[in-house]
mmCIF file of C-alpha atoms and ligand atoms in Angstrom:
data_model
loop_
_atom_site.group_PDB
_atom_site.id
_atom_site.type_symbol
_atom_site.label_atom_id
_atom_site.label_comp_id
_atom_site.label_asym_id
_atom_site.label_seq_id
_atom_site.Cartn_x
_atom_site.Cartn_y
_atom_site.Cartn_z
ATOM 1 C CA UNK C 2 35.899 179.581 64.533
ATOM 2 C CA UNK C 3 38.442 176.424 63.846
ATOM 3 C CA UNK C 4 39.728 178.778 61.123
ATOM 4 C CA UNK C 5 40.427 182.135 63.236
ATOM 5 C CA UNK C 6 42.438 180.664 65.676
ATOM 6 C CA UNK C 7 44.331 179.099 63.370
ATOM 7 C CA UNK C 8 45.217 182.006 61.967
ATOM 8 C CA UNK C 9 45.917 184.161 65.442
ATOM 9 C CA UNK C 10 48.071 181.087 65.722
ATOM 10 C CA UNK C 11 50.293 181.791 62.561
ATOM 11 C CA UNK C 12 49.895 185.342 63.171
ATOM 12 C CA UNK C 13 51.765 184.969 66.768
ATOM 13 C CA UNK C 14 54.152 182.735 64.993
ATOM 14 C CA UNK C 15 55.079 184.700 62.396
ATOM 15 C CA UNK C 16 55.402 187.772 64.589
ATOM 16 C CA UNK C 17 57.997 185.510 67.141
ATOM 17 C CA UNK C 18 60.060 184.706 63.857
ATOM 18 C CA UNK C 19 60.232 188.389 63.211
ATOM 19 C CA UNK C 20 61.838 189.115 66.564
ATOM 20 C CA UNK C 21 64.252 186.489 66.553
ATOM 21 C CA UNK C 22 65.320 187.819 63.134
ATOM 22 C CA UNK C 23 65.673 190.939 64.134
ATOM 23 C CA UNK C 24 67.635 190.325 67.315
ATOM 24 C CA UNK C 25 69.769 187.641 65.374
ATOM 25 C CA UNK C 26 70.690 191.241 62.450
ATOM 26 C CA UNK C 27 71.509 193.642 65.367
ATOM 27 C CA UNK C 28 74.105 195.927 64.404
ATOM 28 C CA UNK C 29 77.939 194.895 65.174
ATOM 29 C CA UNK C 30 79.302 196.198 68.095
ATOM 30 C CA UNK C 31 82.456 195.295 70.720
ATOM 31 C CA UNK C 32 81.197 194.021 73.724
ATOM 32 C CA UNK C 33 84.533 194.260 75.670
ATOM 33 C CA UNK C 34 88.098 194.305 75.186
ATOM 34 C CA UNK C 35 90.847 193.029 77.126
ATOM 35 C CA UNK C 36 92.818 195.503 77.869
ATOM 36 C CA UNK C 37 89.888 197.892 77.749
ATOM 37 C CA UNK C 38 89.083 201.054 75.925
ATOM 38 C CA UNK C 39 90.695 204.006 78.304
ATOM 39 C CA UNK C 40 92.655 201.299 80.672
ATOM 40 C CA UNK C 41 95.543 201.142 81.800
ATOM 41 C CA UNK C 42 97.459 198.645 82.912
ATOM 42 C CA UNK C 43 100.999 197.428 84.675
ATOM 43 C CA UNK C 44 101.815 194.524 82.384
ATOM 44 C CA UNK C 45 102.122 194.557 79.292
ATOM 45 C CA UNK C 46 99.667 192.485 77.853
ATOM 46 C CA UNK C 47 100.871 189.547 75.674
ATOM 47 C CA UNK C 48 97.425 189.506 73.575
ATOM 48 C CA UNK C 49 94.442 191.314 73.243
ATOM 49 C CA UNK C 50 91.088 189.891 73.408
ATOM 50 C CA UNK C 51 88.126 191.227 71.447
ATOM 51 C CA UNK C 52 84.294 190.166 72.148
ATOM 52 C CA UNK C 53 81.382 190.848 69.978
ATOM 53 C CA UNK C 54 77.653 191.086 70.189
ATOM 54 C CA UNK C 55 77.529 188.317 67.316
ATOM 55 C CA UNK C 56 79.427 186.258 65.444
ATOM 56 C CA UNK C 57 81.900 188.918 62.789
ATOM 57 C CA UNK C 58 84.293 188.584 60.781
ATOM 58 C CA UNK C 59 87.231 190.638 61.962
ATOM 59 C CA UNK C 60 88.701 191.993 58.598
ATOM 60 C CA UNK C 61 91.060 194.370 59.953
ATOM 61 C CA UNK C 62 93.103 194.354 63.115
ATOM 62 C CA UNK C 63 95.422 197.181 63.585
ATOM 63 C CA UNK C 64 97.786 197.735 66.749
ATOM 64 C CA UNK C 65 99.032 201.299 66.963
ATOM 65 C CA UNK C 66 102.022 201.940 69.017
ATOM 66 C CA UNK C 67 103.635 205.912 69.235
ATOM 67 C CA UNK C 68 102.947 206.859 65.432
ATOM 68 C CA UNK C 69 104.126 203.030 63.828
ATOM 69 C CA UNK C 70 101.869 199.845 63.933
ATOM 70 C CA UNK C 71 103.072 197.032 65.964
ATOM 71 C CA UNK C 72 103.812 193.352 65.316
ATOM 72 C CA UNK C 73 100.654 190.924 65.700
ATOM 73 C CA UNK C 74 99.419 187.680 64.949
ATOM 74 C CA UNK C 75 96.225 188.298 63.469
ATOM 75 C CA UNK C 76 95.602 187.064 60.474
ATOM 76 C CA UNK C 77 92.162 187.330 58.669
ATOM 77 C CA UNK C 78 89.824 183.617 58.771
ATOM 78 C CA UNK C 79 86.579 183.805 56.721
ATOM 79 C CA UNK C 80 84.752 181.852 59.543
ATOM 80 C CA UNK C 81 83.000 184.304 61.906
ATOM 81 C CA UNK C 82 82.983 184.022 65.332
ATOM 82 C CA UNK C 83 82.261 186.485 68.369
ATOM 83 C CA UNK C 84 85.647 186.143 70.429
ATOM 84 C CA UNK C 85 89.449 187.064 68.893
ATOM 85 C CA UNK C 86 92.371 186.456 70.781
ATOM 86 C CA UNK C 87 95.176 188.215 68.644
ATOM 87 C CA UNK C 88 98.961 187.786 70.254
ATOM 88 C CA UNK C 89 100.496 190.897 70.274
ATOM 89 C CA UNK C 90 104.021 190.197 71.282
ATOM 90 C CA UNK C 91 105.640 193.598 70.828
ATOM 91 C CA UNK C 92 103.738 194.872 73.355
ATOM 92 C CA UNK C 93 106.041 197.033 76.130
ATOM 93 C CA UNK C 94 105.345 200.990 77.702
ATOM 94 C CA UNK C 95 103.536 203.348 76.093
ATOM 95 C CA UNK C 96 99.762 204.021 74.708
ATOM 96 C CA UNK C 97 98.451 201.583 72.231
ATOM 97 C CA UNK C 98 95.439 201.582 69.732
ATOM 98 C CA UNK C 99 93.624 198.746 68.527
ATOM 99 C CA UNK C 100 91.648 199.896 64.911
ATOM 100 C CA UNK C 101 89.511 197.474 63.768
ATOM 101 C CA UNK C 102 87.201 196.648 61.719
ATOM 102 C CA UNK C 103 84.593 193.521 61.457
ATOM 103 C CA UNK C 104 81.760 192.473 59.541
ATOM 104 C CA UNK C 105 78.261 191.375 60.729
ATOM 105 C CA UNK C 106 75.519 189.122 59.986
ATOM 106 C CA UNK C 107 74.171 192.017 58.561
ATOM 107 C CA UNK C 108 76.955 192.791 55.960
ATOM 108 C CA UNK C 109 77.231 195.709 57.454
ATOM 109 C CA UNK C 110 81.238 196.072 57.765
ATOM 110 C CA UNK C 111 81.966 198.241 61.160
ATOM 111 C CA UNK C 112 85.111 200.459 62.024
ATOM 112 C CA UNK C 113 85.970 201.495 65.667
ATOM 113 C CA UNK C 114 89.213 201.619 67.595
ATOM 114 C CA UNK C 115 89.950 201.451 71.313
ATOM 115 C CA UNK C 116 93.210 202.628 73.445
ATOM 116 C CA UNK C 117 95.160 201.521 76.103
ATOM 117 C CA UNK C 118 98.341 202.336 78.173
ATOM 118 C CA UNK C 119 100.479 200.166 79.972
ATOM 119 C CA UNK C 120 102.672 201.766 82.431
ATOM 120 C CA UNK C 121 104.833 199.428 84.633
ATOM 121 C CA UNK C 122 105.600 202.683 87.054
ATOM 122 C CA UNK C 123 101.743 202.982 87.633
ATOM 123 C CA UNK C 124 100.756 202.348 91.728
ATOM 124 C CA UNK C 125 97.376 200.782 89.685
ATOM 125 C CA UNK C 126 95.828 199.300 87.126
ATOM 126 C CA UNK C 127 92.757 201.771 85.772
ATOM 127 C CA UNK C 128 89.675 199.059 84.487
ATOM 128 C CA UNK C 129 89.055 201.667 81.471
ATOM 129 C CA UNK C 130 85.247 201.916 79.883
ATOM 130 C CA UNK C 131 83.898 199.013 77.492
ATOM 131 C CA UNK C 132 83.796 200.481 73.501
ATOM 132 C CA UNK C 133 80.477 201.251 71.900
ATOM 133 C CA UNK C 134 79.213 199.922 68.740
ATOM 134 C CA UNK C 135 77.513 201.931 65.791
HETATM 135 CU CU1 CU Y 227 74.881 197.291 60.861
#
């Protein structure tokens, strides 16, 4: 009797732990970028700001201007962390694309990219759509 509900007792335990786990090994994924994927905005932005689901490290960050890559200030750390702020001082008219890629708490290394226009003739700024993960 004493014995049984000891073990439903590790049982629900070990079944919480598994959970956790598996919520703390979800798959990478952007959260939301500043500017956004698809937006478009007046001002050119002076940096862009990357969030993910988890703490990554963000091996690769790539700023794509019309067909050359742009001046930034990121610069690989081996600490991982869920928010990036790279300054991207180049940054004047025209589309843009961010490729990146990061690495999870799963060591699962992820690719994606995201694009952007700024357009200081715009009436408006368009919010754009938030990235997927894989
Ligand atoms: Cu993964």
């Amino acid at each position: 009797m004493k014995f049984s509900a000891y073990l439903l007792r590790l049982l629900a335990v070990a079944g919480l732990a598994a959970l956790l786990q598996s919520t703390a090994m979800a798959h990478t994924a952007l959260k939301q970028a500043a500017p956004a994927n698809g937006a478009l905005v007046r001002v050119a932005p002076s940096e862009i700001e990357l969030e993910f689901n988890g703490p990554v490290t963000l091996v690769k960050f790539e700023l794509m201007g019309a067909a050359h890559e742009m001046e930034t200030e990121f610069k690989m750390v081996p600490e991982a962390k869920a928010n990036f702020i790279v300054a991207t001082p180049g940054i004047q008219a025209g589309d843009f694309t961010v490729n990146w890629s990061a690495m999870g708490a799963d060591g699962h290394t992820v690719s994606n990219s995201f694009s952007f226009t700024v357009d200081p003739a715009a009436t408006e700024d368009r919010a754009g759509t938030q990235s997927a993960g894989h």
